[in-house]
Amino acid sequence: MSPARSSAEIGALYQEMILDHYRRPRNKGTLENPDASVEIKNPLCGDEIGLQVAFDGDSVSDLKFSGRGCSISLASASMMTQLVKGKHRTEIDAIRNEFRNLMIGSNSAGENDRLGSLRALSGVARFPARVKCALLAWNALESALALK
Ligand code: ZN
């Protein structure tokens, strides 16, 4: 029988996941022939994210991001690219809505497996000023999808 993880242990694990994505960002760089290219800023924190997306029909076939800012904004961007790559836009919309629910502190969203590594950002909901950091990459993606 293994003991259940305490909330402190989960908090430490989530912190480690955020730092891992911040230090070793996934899908960072630029695409050669993007179908959509978006730049977005969060003036409250000074975060900047550039996002380039390639589509295959209604799916995101590839995407890369660039930018600078706080660990929350860049880790969230890295996690987002990893999670949405290869997915259909209806599925991406569903994930984005669930992540927004998580950021406004909705309990049910924290249980949702579909959010994957993004659940590591659940603690951000307690800091309203940082929610904008966590949502920045998702707002960029929403703009990119609207350009399609
Ligand atoms: Zn930030």
Short mmCIF file of C-alpha atoms and ligand atoms in Angstrom, two decimals:
data_model
loop_
_atom_site.label_atom_id
_atom_site.label_comp_id
_atom_site.label_asym_id
_atom_site.label_seq_id
_atom_site.Cartn_x
_atom_site.Cartn_y
_atom_site.Cartn_z
CA MET A 1 0.00 0.00 0.00
CA SER A 2 1.47 3.34 -0.99
CA PRO A 3 0.47 6.41 0.97
CA ALA A 4 -1.49 9.12 -0.85
CA ARG A 5 0.54 12.13 -1.82
CA SER A 6 0.12 15.12 0.45
CA SER A 7 -0.84 18.46 -1.06
CA ALA A 8 2.65 19.73 -0.19
CA GLU A 9 4.18 16.90 -2.23
CA ILE A 10 1.88 17.64 -5.15
CA GLY A 11 2.77 21.33 -4.89
CA ALA A 12 6.46 20.50 -5.04
CA LEU A 13 5.93 18.19 -8.00
CA TYR A 14 3.95 20.87 -9.86
CA GLN A 15 6.66 23.45 -9.09
CA GLU A 16 9.25 21.07 -10.54
CA MET A 17 7.18 20.57 -13.72
CA ILE A 18 6.87 24.35 -14.20
CA LEU A 19 10.63 24.85 -13.76
CA ASP A 20 11.37 21.97 -16.13
CA HIS A 21 9.28 23.54 -18.90
CA TYR A 22 10.79 26.96 -18.15
CA ARG A 23 14.37 25.68 -18.34
CA ARG A 24 13.88 23.23 -21.21
CA PRO A 25 11.02 24.70 -23.25
CA ARG A 26 9.32 22.38 -25.74
CA ASN A 27 8.64 23.63 -29.28
CA LYS A 28 10.65 26.81 -28.86
CA GLY A 29 11.85 28.49 -32.05
CA THR A 30 10.32 29.52 -35.35
CA LEU A 31 8.48 27.68 -38.12
CA GLU A 32 9.71 28.12 -41.66
CA ASN A 33 6.34 28.51 -43.35
CA PRO A 34 3.71 29.22 -40.71
CA ASP A 35 0.06 29.60 -41.71
CA ALA A 36 -0.46 32.02 -38.85
CA SER A 37 1.94 34.15 -36.86
CA VAL A 38 0.94 36.10 -33.76
CA GLU A 39 2.72 38.29 -31.24
CA ILE A 40 1.16 39.12 -27.94
CA LYS A 41 2.20 40.98 -24.79
CA ASN A 42 1.19 41.05 -21.18
CA PRO A 43 2.11 44.59 -20.10
CA LEU A 44 1.27 43.85 -16.45
CA CYS A 45 4.25 41.51 -16.17
CA GLY A 46 6.32 42.34 -19.26
CA ASP A 47 5.79 38.92 -20.87
CA GLU A 48 6.03 38.65 -24.66
CA ILE A 49 5.09 35.61 -26.69
CA GLY A 50 5.38 35.01 -30.42
CA LEU A 51 3.50 32.02 -31.76
CA GLN A 52 3.67 30.42 -35.18
CA VAL A 53 1.21 27.78 -36.25
CA ALA A 54 0.90 25.46 -39.23
CA PHE A 55 -2.48 23.91 -40.00
CA ASP A 56 -3.49 20.68 -41.64
CA GLY A 57 -7.18 21.13 -42.37
CA ASP A 58 -8.75 21.96 -39.02
CA SER A 59 -5.88 20.53 -37.01
CA VAL A 60 -2.71 22.16 -35.74
CA SER A 61 0.02 20.18 -37.46
CA ASP A 62 2.92 22.10 -35.94
CA LEU A 63 3.60 25.14 -33.80
CA LYS A 64 6.51 26.93 -32.20
CA PHE A 65 6.80 29.80 -29.79
CA SER A 66 9.37 32.40 -28.91
CA GLY A 67 9.39 35.02 -26.24
CA ARG A 68 10.57 36.22 -22.91
CA GLY A 69 8.98 36.76 -19.58
CA CYS A 70 8.28 35.11 -16.29
CA SER A 71 8.50 31.39 -15.61
CA ILE A 72 4.69 31.05 -15.52
CA SER A 73 4.16 32.56 -18.97
CA LEU A 74 6.96 30.60 -20.63
CA ALA A 75 6.20 27.28 -18.91
CA SER A 76 2.54 27.67 -19.84
CA ALA A 77 3.51 28.34 -23.49
CA SER A 78 5.75 25.27 -23.55
CA MET A 79 3.04 23.05 -22.03
CA MET A 80 0.41 24.48 -24.38
CA THR A 81 2.44 23.72 -27.53
CA GLN A 82 3.12 20.19 -26.35
CA LEU A 83 -0.55 19.58 -25.59
CA VAL A 84 -2.22 21.01 -28.71
CA LYS A 85 0.20 19.77 -31.39
CA GLY A 86 -1.60 17.43 -33.77
CA LYS A 87 -5.03 18.15 -32.30
CA HIS A 88 -8.23 19.25 -34.01
CA ARG A 89 -9.39 22.78 -33.23
CA THR A 90 -12.59 21.63 -31.50
CA GLU A 91 -10.48 19.62 -29.07
CA ILE A 92 -8.13 22.58 -28.63
CA ASP A 93 -11.12 24.83 -27.84
CA ALA A 94 -12.28 22.34 -25.20
CA ILE A 95 -8.83 22.19 -23.57
CA ARG A 96 -8.56 25.98 -23.61
CA ASN A 97 -11.94 26.36 -21.91
CA GLU A 98 -11.01 23.82 -19.26
CA PHE A 99 -7.71 25.56 -18.63
CA ARG A 100 -9.52 28.90 -18.26
CA ASN A 101 -11.85 27.25 -15.74
CA LEU A 102 -8.83 25.97 -13.85
CA MET A 103 -7.41 29.52 -13.78
CA ILE A 104 -10.61 30.93 -12.27
CA GLY A 105 -10.44 28.27 -9.58
CA SER A 106 -13.13 25.87 -10.77
CA ASN A 107 -12.63 22.68 -8.77
CA SER A 108 -13.79 20.24 -11.41
CA ALA A 109 -11.17 21.39 -13.93
CA GLY A 110 -8.37 20.30 -11.59
CA GLU A 111 -9.55 16.71 -11.86
CA ASN A 112 -9.51 16.73 -15.62
CA ASP A 113 -6.97 14.44 -17.27
CA ARG A 114 -7.29 16.23 -20.59
CA LEU A 115 -5.30 19.15 -19.16
CA GLY A 116 -2.21 16.96 -18.73
CA SER A 117 0.83 18.92 -17.58
CA LEU A 118 -1.22 22.13 -17.47
CA ARG A 119 -2.62 20.96 -14.14
CA ALA A 120 0.77 21.92 -12.72
CA LEU A 121 -0.36 25.53 -13.13
CA SER A 122 -3.46 25.07 -10.96
CA GLY A 123 -1.82 26.95 -8.06
CA VAL A 124 -1.67 30.08 -10.25
CA ALA A 125 -5.44 30.50 -9.70
CA ARG A 126 -4.64 31.78 -6.21
CA PHE A 127 -2.69 34.70 -7.71
CA PRO A 128 -5.01 36.70 -9.98
CA ALA A 129 -2.16 38.89 -11.25
CA ARG A 130 -0.39 35.79 -12.60
CA VAL A 131 -3.42 34.29 -14.32
CA LYS A 132 -2.78 36.63 -17.26
CA CYS A 133 0.75 35.20 -17.51
CA ALA A 134 -0.59 31.65 -17.65
CA LEU A 135 -3.24 32.51 -20.25
CA LEU A 136 -0.98 34.56 -22.54
CA ALA A 137 0.05 31.67 -24.81
CA TRP A 138 -3.56 30.51 -25.01
CA ASN A 139 -4.69 33.97 -26.06
CA ALA A 140 -1.99 33.90 -28.75
CA LEU A 141 -3.24 30.51 -29.93
CA GLU A 142 -6.82 31.78 -30.03
CA SER A 143 -5.69 34.69 -32.25
CA ALA A 144 -3.73 32.31 -34.49
CA LEU A 145 -6.75 30.02 -34.89
CA ALA A 146 -8.88 33.05 -35.82
CA LEU A 147 -6.40 33.89 -38.61
CA LYS A 148 -6.81 30.49 -40.23
ZN ZN B 1 4.32 36.93 -16.29
#
